[in-house]
mmCIF file with all atom_site columns, C-alpha atoms in Angstrom:
data_model
loop_
_atom_site.group_PDB
_atom_site.id
_atom_site.type_symbol
_atom_site.label_atom_id
_atom_site.label_alt_id
_atom_site.label_comp_id
_atom_site.label_asym_id
_atom_site.label_entity_id
_atom_site.label_seq_id
_atom_site.pdbx_PDB_ins_code
_atom_site.Cartn_x
_atom_site.Cartn_y
_atom_site.Cartn_z
_atom_site.occupancy
_atom_site.B_iso_or_equiv
_atom_site.pdbx_formal_charge
_atom_site.auth_seq_id
_atom_site.auth_comp_id
_atom_site.auth_asym_id
_atom_site.auth_atom_id
_atom_site.pdbx_PDB_model_num
ATOM 1   C CA . UNK A 1 1   ? 47.248 -15.032 22.828 1.00 0.00 ? 22  UNK A CA 1
ATOM 2   C CA . UNK A 1 2   ? 44.633 -12.422 22.545 1.00 0.00 ? 23  UNK A CA 1
ATOM 3   C CA . UNK A 1 3   ? 44.480 -9.371  24.758 1.00 0.00 ? 24  UNK A CA 1
ATOM 4   C CA . UNK A 1 4   ? 41.389 -10.658 26.398 1.00 0.00 ? 25  UNK A CA 1
ATOM 5   C CA . UNK A 1 5   ? 43.202 -13.928 27.266 1.00 0.00 ? 26  UNK A CA 1
ATOM 6   C CA . UNK A 1 6   ? 46.021 -12.062 28.994 1.00 0.00 ? 27  UNK A CA 1
ATOM 7   C CA . UNK A 1 7   ? 43.478 -9.814  30.837 1.00 0.00 ? 28  UNK A CA 1
ATOM 8   C CA . UNK A 1 8   ? 41.468 -12.870 32.008 1.00 0.00 ? 29  UNK A CA 1
ATOM 9   C CA . UNK A 1 9   ? 44.585 -14.659 33.103 1.00 0.00 ? 30  UNK A CA 1
ATOM 10  C CA . UNK A 1 10  ? 46.203 -11.785 34.976 1.00 0.00 ? 31  UNK A CA 1
ATOM 11  C CA . UNK A 1 11  ? 42.914 -11.152 36.767 1.00 0.00 ? 32  UNK A CA 1
ATOM 12  C CA . UNK A 1 12  ? 42.714 -14.814 37.856 1.00 0.00 ? 33  UNK A CA 1
ATOM 13  C CA . UNK A 1 13  ? 46.369 -14.960 38.905 1.00 0.00 ? 34  UNK A CA 1
ATOM 14  C CA . UNK A 1 14  ? 46.029 -11.965 41.266 1.00 0.00 ? 35  UNK A CA 1
ATOM 15  C CA . UNK A 1 15  ? 42.333 -12.541 42.189 1.00 0.00 ? 36  UNK A CA 1
ATOM 16  C CA . UNK A 1 16  ? 41.387 -8.999  41.159 1.00 0.00 ? 37  UNK A CA 1
ATOM 17  C CA . UNK A 1 17  ? 37.692 -8.144  41.554 1.00 0.00 ? 38  UNK A CA 1
ATOM 18  C CA . UNK A 1 18  ? 35.876 -5.752  39.170 1.00 0.00 ? 39  UNK A CA 1
ATOM 19  C CA . UNK A 1 19  ? 36.528 -2.788  41.309 1.00 0.00 ? 40  UNK A CA 1
ATOM 20  C CA . UNK A 1 20  ? 40.251 -3.513  41.468 1.00 0.00 ? 41  UNK A CA 1
ATOM 21  C CA . UNK A 1 21  ? 40.260 -3.912  37.652 1.00 0.00 ? 42  UNK A CA 1
ATOM 22  C CA . UNK A 1 22  ? 38.617 -0.607  37.122 1.00 0.00 ? 43  UNK A CA 1
ATOM 23  C CA . UNK A 1 23  ? 41.119 0.966   39.522 1.00 0.00 ? 44  UNK A CA 1
ATOM 24  C CA . UNK A 1 24  ? 43.981 -0.560  37.608 1.00 0.00 ? 45  UNK A CA 1
ATOM 25  C CA . UNK A 1 25  ? 42.862 0.761   34.288 1.00 0.00 ? 46  UNK A CA 1
ATOM 26  C CA . UNK A 1 26  ? 42.446 4.170   35.941 1.00 0.00 ? 47  UNK A CA 1
ATOM 27  C CA . UNK A 1 27  ? 46.061 3.951   37.322 1.00 0.00 ? 48  UNK A CA 1
ATOM 28  C CA . UNK A 1 28  ? 47.126 3.300   33.767 1.00 0.00 ? 49  UNK A CA 1
ATOM 29  C CA . UNK A 1 29  ? 45.261 6.503   32.541 1.00 0.00 ? 50  UNK A CA 1
ATOM 30  C CA . UNK A 1 30  ? 42.133 4.888   31.150 1.00 0.00 ? 51  UNK A CA 1
ATOM 31  C CA . UNK A 1 31  ? 38.676 5.466   32.604 1.00 0.00 ? 52  UNK A CA 1
ATOM 32  C CA . UNK A 1 32  ? 36.524 2.397   32.167 1.00 0.00 ? 53  UNK A CA 1
ATOM 33  C CA . UNK A 1 33  ? 33.206 1.208   33.185 1.00 0.00 ? 54  UNK A CA 1
ATOM 34  C CA . UNK A 1 34  ? 32.224 -2.111  34.976 1.00 0.00 ? 55  UNK A CA 1
ATOM 35  C CA . UNK A 1 35  ? 30.255 -2.971  31.870 1.00 0.00 ? 56  UNK A CA 1
ATOM 36  C CA . UNK A 1 36  ? 33.393 -2.540  29.687 1.00 0.00 ? 57  UNK A CA 1
ATOM 37  C CA . UNK A 1 37  ? 35.526 -4.715  32.043 1.00 0.00 ? 58  UNK A CA 1
ATOM 38  C CA . UNK A 1 38  ? 32.780 -7.381  32.160 1.00 0.00 ? 59  UNK A CA 1
ATOM 39  C CA . UNK A 1 39  ? 32.580 -7.458  28.324 1.00 0.00 ? 60  UNK A CA 1
ATOM 40  C CA . UNK A 1 40  ? 36.317 -7.926  28.035 1.00 0.00 ? 61  UNK A CA 1
ATOM 41  C CA . UNK A 1 41  ? 36.346 -10.715 30.580 1.00 0.00 ? 62  UNK A CA 1
ATOM 42  C CA . UNK A 1 42  ? 33.668 -12.782 28.826 1.00 0.00 ? 63  UNK A CA 1
ATOM 43  C CA . UNK A 1 43  ? 34.669 -15.858 26.853 1.00 0.00 ? 64  UNK A CA 1
ATOM 44  C CA . UNK A 1 44  ? 35.073 -15.211 23.122 1.00 0.00 ? 65  UNK A CA 1
ATOM 45  C CA . UNK A 1 45  ? 31.821 -16.809 22.095 1.00 0.00 ? 66  UNK A CA 1
ATOM 46  C CA . UNK A 1 46  ? 29.670 -15.325 24.893 1.00 0.00 ? 67  UNK A CA 1
ATOM 47  C CA . UNK A 1 47  ? 26.970 -12.811 24.165 1.00 0.00 ? 68  UNK A CA 1
ATOM 48  C CA . UNK A 1 48  ? 28.177 -9.191  24.747 1.00 0.00 ? 69  UNK A CA 1
ATOM 49  C CA . UNK A 1 49  ? 31.914 -10.148 24.326 1.00 0.00 ? 70  UNK A CA 1
ATOM 50  C CA . UNK A 1 50  ? 34.106 -7.207  23.253 1.00 0.00 ? 71  UNK A CA 1
ATOM 51  C CA . UNK A 1 51  ? 37.632 -7.513  22.047 1.00 0.00 ? 72  UNK A CA 1
ATOM 52  C CA . UNK A 1 52  ? 40.149 -5.655  24.311 1.00 0.00 ? 73  UNK A CA 1
ATOM 53  C CA . UNK A 1 53  ? 42.161 -3.301  22.270 1.00 0.00 ? 74  UNK A CA 1
ATOM 54  C CA . UNK A 1 54  ? 45.886 -2.958  22.524 1.00 0.00 ? 75  UNK A CA 1
ATOM 55  C CA . UNK A 1 55  ? 45.801 0.517   24.122 1.00 0.00 ? 76  UNK A CA 1
ATOM 56  C CA . UNK A 1 56  ? 43.209 -0.763  26.701 1.00 0.00 ? 77  UNK A CA 1
ATOM 57  C CA . UNK A 1 57  ? 45.485 -3.759  27.701 1.00 0.00 ? 78  UNK A CA 1
ATOM 58  C CA . UNK A 1 58  ? 48.483 -1.510  27.710 1.00 0.00 ? 79  UNK A CA 1
ATOM 59  C CA . UNK A 1 59  ? 46.703 0.882   30.191 1.00 0.00 ? 80  UNK A CA 1
ATOM 60  C CA . UNK A 1 60  ? 45.760 -2.084  32.437 1.00 0.00 ? 81  UNK A CA 1
ATOM 61  C CA . UNK A 1 61  ? 49.379 -3.360  32.440 1.00 0.00 ? 82  UNK A CA 1
ATOM 62  C CA . UNK A 1 62  ? 50.598 0.128   33.159 1.00 0.00 ? 83  UNK A CA 1
ATOM 63  C CA . UNK A 1 63  ? 48.182 0.275   36.071 1.00 0.00 ? 84  UNK A CA 1
ATOM 64  C CA . UNK A 1 64  ? 49.512 -3.080  37.271 1.00 0.00 ? 85  UNK A CA 1
ATOM 65  C CA . UNK A 1 65  ? 53.080 -1.582  37.261 1.00 0.00 ? 86  UNK A CA 1
ATOM 66  C CA . UNK A 1 66  ? 51.898 1.421   39.316 1.00 0.00 ? 87  UNK A CA 1
ATOM 67  C CA . UNK A 1 67  ? 50.139 -0.940  41.732 1.00 0.00 ? 88  UNK A CA 1
ATOM 68  C CA . UNK A 1 68  ? 53.176 -3.147  42.253 1.00 0.00 ? 89  UNK A CA 1
ATOM 69  C CA . UNK A 1 69  ? 55.989 -0.695  41.864 1.00 0.00 ? 90  UNK A CA 1
ATOM 70  C CA . UNK A 1 70  ? 54.545 2.685   42.638 1.00 0.00 ? 91  UNK A CA 1
ATOM 71  C CA . UNK A 1 71  ? 54.389 5.917   40.514 1.00 0.00 ? 92  UNK A CA 1
ATOM 72  C CA . UNK A 1 72  ? 57.771 6.821   38.862 1.00 0.00 ? 93  UNK A CA 1
ATOM 73  C CA . UNK A 1 73  ? 58.505 10.500  39.409 1.00 0.00 ? 94  UNK A CA 1
ATOM 74  C CA . UNK A 1 74  ? 58.328 12.726  36.481 1.00 0.00 ? 95  UNK A CA 1
ATOM 75  C CA . UNK A 1 75  ? 57.411 9.951   34.038 1.00 0.00 ? 96  UNK A CA 1
ATOM 76  C CA . UNK A 1 76  ? 53.864 9.793   32.577 1.00 0.00 ? 97  UNK A CA 1
ATOM 77  C CA . UNK A 1 77  ? 52.909 6.279   31.456 1.00 0.00 ? 98  UNK A CA 1
ATOM 78  C CA . UNK A 1 78  ? 51.593 6.499   28.000 1.00 0.00 ? 99  UNK A CA 1
ATOM 79  C CA . UNK A 1 79  ? 49.739 3.374   26.924 1.00 0.00 ? 100 UNK A CA 1
ATOM 80  C CA . UNK A 1 80  ? 51.081 1.876   23.663 1.00 0.00 ? 101 UNK A CA 1
ATOM 81  C CA . UNK A 1 81  ? 48.692 1.799   20.714 1.00 0.00 ? 102 UNK A CA 1
ATOM 82  C CA . UNK A 1 82  ? 50.163 -1.478  19.498 1.00 0.00 ? 103 UNK A CA 1
ATOM 83  C CA . UNK A 1 83  ? 51.150 -4.356  21.662 1.00 0.00 ? 104 UNK A CA 1
ATOM 84  C CA . UNK A 1 84  ? 53.249 -7.436  21.038 1.00 0.00 ? 105 UNK A CA 1
ATOM 85  C CA . UNK A 1 85  ? 53.872 -10.496 23.229 1.00 0.00 ? 106 UNK A CA 1
ATOM 86  C CA . UNK A 1 86  ? 57.322 -8.979  23.935 1.00 0.00 ? 107 UNK A CA 1
ATOM 87  C CA . UNK A 1 87  ? 55.840 -5.739  25.291 1.00 0.00 ? 108 UNK A CA 1
ATOM 88  C CA . UNK A 1 88  ? 53.271 -7.658  27.415 1.00 0.00 ? 109 UNK A CA 1
ATOM 89  C CA . UNK A 1 89  ? 56.013 -9.915  28.784 1.00 0.00 ? 110 UNK A CA 1
ATOM 90  C CA . UNK A 1 90  ? 58.241 -6.874  29.548 1.00 0.00 ? 111 UNK A CA 1
ATOM 91  C CA . UNK A 1 91  ? 55.341 -5.060  31.338 1.00 0.00 ? 112 UNK A CA 1
ATOM 92  C CA . UNK A 1 92  ? 54.739 -8.026  33.535 1.00 0.00 ? 113 UNK A CA 1
ATOM 93  C CA . UNK A 1 93  ? 58.410 -8.410  34.144 1.00 0.00 ? 114 UNK A CA 1
ATOM 94  C CA . UNK A 1 94  ? 58.667 -4.812  35.371 1.00 0.00 ? 115 UNK A CA 1
ATOM 95  C CA . UNK A 1 95  ? 55.435 -4.923  37.342 1.00 0.00 ? 116 UNK A CA 1
ATOM 96  C CA . UNK A 1 96  ? 56.611 -7.983  39.372 1.00 0.00 ? 117 UNK A CA 1
ATOM 97  C CA . UNK A 1 97  ? 60.199 -6.829  39.596 1.00 0.00 ? 118 UNK A CA 1
ATOM 98  C CA . UNK A 1 98  ? 61.523 -10.092 38.062 1.00 0.00 ? 119 UNK A CA 1
ATOM 99  C CA . UNK A 1 99  ? 65.076 -10.737 37.111 1.00 0.00 ? 120 UNK A CA 1
ATOM 100 C CA . UNK A 1 100 ? 66.120 -13.344 34.514 1.00 0.00 ? 121 UNK A CA 1
ATOM 101 C CA . UNK A 1 101 ? 66.634 -16.154 37.170 1.00 0.00 ? 122 UNK A CA 1
ATOM 102 C CA . UNK A 1 102 ? 63.137 -15.435 38.526 1.00 0.00 ? 123 UNK A CA 1
ATOM 103 C CA . UNK A 1 103 ? 61.493 -15.708 35.066 1.00 0.00 ? 124 UNK A CA 1
ATOM 104 C CA . UNK A 1 104 ? 63.304 -18.828 34.290 1.00 0.00 ? 125 UNK A CA 1
ATOM 105 C CA . UNK A 1 105 ? 62.200 -20.373 37.562 1.00 0.00 ? 126 UNK A CA 1
ATOM 106 C CA . UNK A 1 106 ? 58.609 -19.363 36.888 1.00 0.00 ? 127 UNK A CA 1
ATOM 107 C CA . UNK A 1 107 ? 58.670 -20.746 33.435 1.00 0.00 ? 128 UNK A CA 1
ATOM 108 C CA . UNK A 1 108 ? 60.282 -23.971 34.777 1.00 0.00 ? 129 UNK A CA 1
ATOM 109 C CA . UNK A 1 109 ? 57.333 -24.288 37.149 1.00 0.00 ? 130 UNK A CA 1
ATOM 110 C CA . UNK A 1 110 ? 55.174 -24.648 34.066 1.00 0.00 ? 131 UNK A CA 1
ATOM 111 C CA . UNK A 1 111 ? 57.417 -27.500 32.808 1.00 0.00 ? 132 UNK A CA 1
ATOM 112 C CA . UNK A 1 112 ? 58.731 -25.350 29.943 1.00 0.00 ? 133 UNK A CA 1
ATOM 113 C CA . UNK A 1 113 ? 62.375 -25.004 29.241 1.00 0.00 ? 134 UNK A CA 1
ATOM 114 C CA . UNK A 1 114 ? 63.979 -21.771 28.078 1.00 0.00 ? 135 UNK A CA 1
ATOM 115 C CA . UNK A 1 115 ? 67.604 -20.649 28.017 1.00 0.00 ? 136 UNK A CA 1
ATOM 116 C CA . UNK A 1 116 ? 68.837 -17.390 29.543 1.00 0.00 ? 137 UNK A CA 1
ATOM 117 C CA . UNK A 1 117 ? 69.958 -16.374 25.959 1.00 0.00 ? 138 UNK A CA 1
ATOM 118 C CA . UNK A 1 118 ? 66.593 -17.096 24.539 1.00 0.00 ? 139 UNK A CA 1
ATOM 119 C CA . UNK A 1 119 ? 64.901 -15.131 27.395 1.00 0.00 ? 140 UNK A CA 1
ATOM 120 C CA . UNK A 1 120 ? 67.227 -12.139 26.949 1.00 0.00 ? 141 UNK A CA 1
ATOM 121 C CA . UNK A 1 121 ? 66.374 -11.984 23.203 1.00 0.00 ? 142 UNK A CA 1
ATOM 122 C CA . UNK A 1 122 ? 62.740 -11.193 24.109 1.00 0.00 ? 143 UNK A CA 1
ATOM 123 C CA . UNK A 1 123 ? 63.675 -8.024  26.020 1.00 0.00 ? 144 UNK A CA 1
ATOM 124 C CA . UNK A 1 124 ? 65.871 -6.498  23.333 1.00 0.00 ? 145 UNK A CA 1
ATOM 125 C CA . UNK A 1 125 ? 64.966 -3.693  20.978 1.00 0.00 ? 146 UNK A CA 1
ATOM 126 C CA . UNK A 1 126 ? 63.274 -5.029  17.818 1.00 0.00 ? 147 UNK A CA 1
ATOM 127 C CA . UNK A 1 127 ? 66.155 -3.505  15.782 1.00 0.00 ? 148 UNK A CA 1
ATOM 128 C CA . UNK A 1 128 ? 68.740 -5.471  17.697 1.00 0.00 ? 149 UNK A CA 1
ATOM 129 C CA . UNK A 1 129 ? 70.316 -8.330  15.653 1.00 0.00 ? 150 UNK A CA 1
ATOM 130 C CA . UNK A 1 130 ? 69.589 -10.901 18.422 1.00 0.00 ? 151 UNK A CA 1
ATOM 131 C CA . UNK A 1 131 ? 65.933 -9.746  19.145 1.00 0.00 ? 152 UNK A CA 1
ATOM 132 C CA . UNK A 1 132 ? 63.445 -12.588 18.963 1.00 0.00 ? 153 UNK A CA 1
ATOM 133 C CA . UNK A 1 133 ? 59.698 -12.446 18.834 1.00 0.00 ? 154 UNK A CA 1
ATOM 134 C CA . UNK A 1 134 ? 58.003 -13.987 21.890 1.00 0.00 ? 155 UNK A CA 1
ATOM 135 C CA . UNK A 1 135 ? 55.536 -16.634 20.635 1.00 0.00 ? 156 UNK A CA 1
ATOM 136 C CA . UNK A 1 136 ? 52.145 -17.250 22.162 1.00 0.00 ? 157 UNK A CA 1
ATOM 137 C CA . UNK A 1 137 ? 53.398 -20.554 23.663 1.00 0.00 ? 158 UNK A CA 1
ATOM 138 C CA . UNK A 1 138 ? 56.140 -18.832 25.696 1.00 0.00 ? 159 UNK A CA 1
ATOM 139 C CA . UNK A 1 139 ? 53.933 -16.106 26.982 1.00 0.00 ? 160 UNK A CA 1
ATOM 140 C CA . UNK A 1 140 ? 51.212 -18.733 27.850 1.00 0.00 ? 161 UNK A CA 1
ATOM 141 C CA . UNK A 1 141 ? 53.714 -20.853 29.838 1.00 0.00 ? 162 UNK A CA 1
ATOM 142 C CA . UNK A 1 142 ? 54.957 -17.741 31.597 1.00 0.00 ? 163 UNK A CA 1
ATOM 143 C CA . UNK A 1 143 ? 51.414 -16.977 32.683 1.00 0.00 ? 164 UNK A CA 1
ATOM 144 C CA . UNK A 1 144 ? 50.843 -20.560 33.645 1.00 0.00 ? 165 UNK A CA 1
ATOM 145 C CA . UNK A 1 145 ? 54.003 -20.372 35.833 1.00 0.00 ? 166 UNK A CA 1
ATOM 146 C CA . UNK A 1 146 ? 52.819 -17.129 37.447 1.00 0.00 ? 167 UNK A CA 1
ATOM 147 C CA . UNK A 1 147 ? 49.480 -18.817 38.212 1.00 0.00 ? 168 UNK A CA 1
ATOM 148 C CA . UNK A 1 148 ? 51.298 -21.719 39.876 1.00 0.00 ? 169 UNK A CA 1
ATOM 149 C CA . UNK A 1 149 ? 53.425 -19.324 41.756 1.00 0.00 ? 170 UNK A CA 1
ATOM 150 C CA . UNK A 1 150 ? 50.794 -16.817 42.993 1.00 0.00 ? 171 UNK A CA 1
ATOM 151 C CA . UNK A 1 151 ? 47.625 -18.876 43.196 1.00 0.00 ? 172 UNK A CA 1
ATOM 152 C CA . UNK A 1 152 ? 49.187 -21.700 45.205 1.00 0.00 ? 173 UNK A CA 1
ATOM 153 C CA . UNK A 1 153 ? 50.204 -19.512 47.972 1.00 0.00 ? 174 UNK A CA 1
#
């Protein structure tokens, strides 16, 4: 998945307007304009489309964590300059205070099966022998499950 896909999907899931998106980027330590947000949210083939860089999406996800969980005392959120699906998945897990059972239930809502062991492998350090890269399909199904959970309320 591209960063723009993730940004569009999270915006839709939580029904954020432009002002809220700008606020979330700010909470994550990045000052953005409405024009930049608009260009990132456009479809890939649309005129004016701009690719969302890793550091920009990381700032947005950090802002989402601050919105949902609050500011952590003494810790400054520094946006990663390189994102992977594993990092994106982890940031969403933290922001929504999800445990393994919650994630498995959300993924199951999207009719996708994943074992607890497969799931835990995504959240390990890359140097761990049981680490596994999160494929686009898994992240896409997780986001689909989030949409089913939060948009159907």
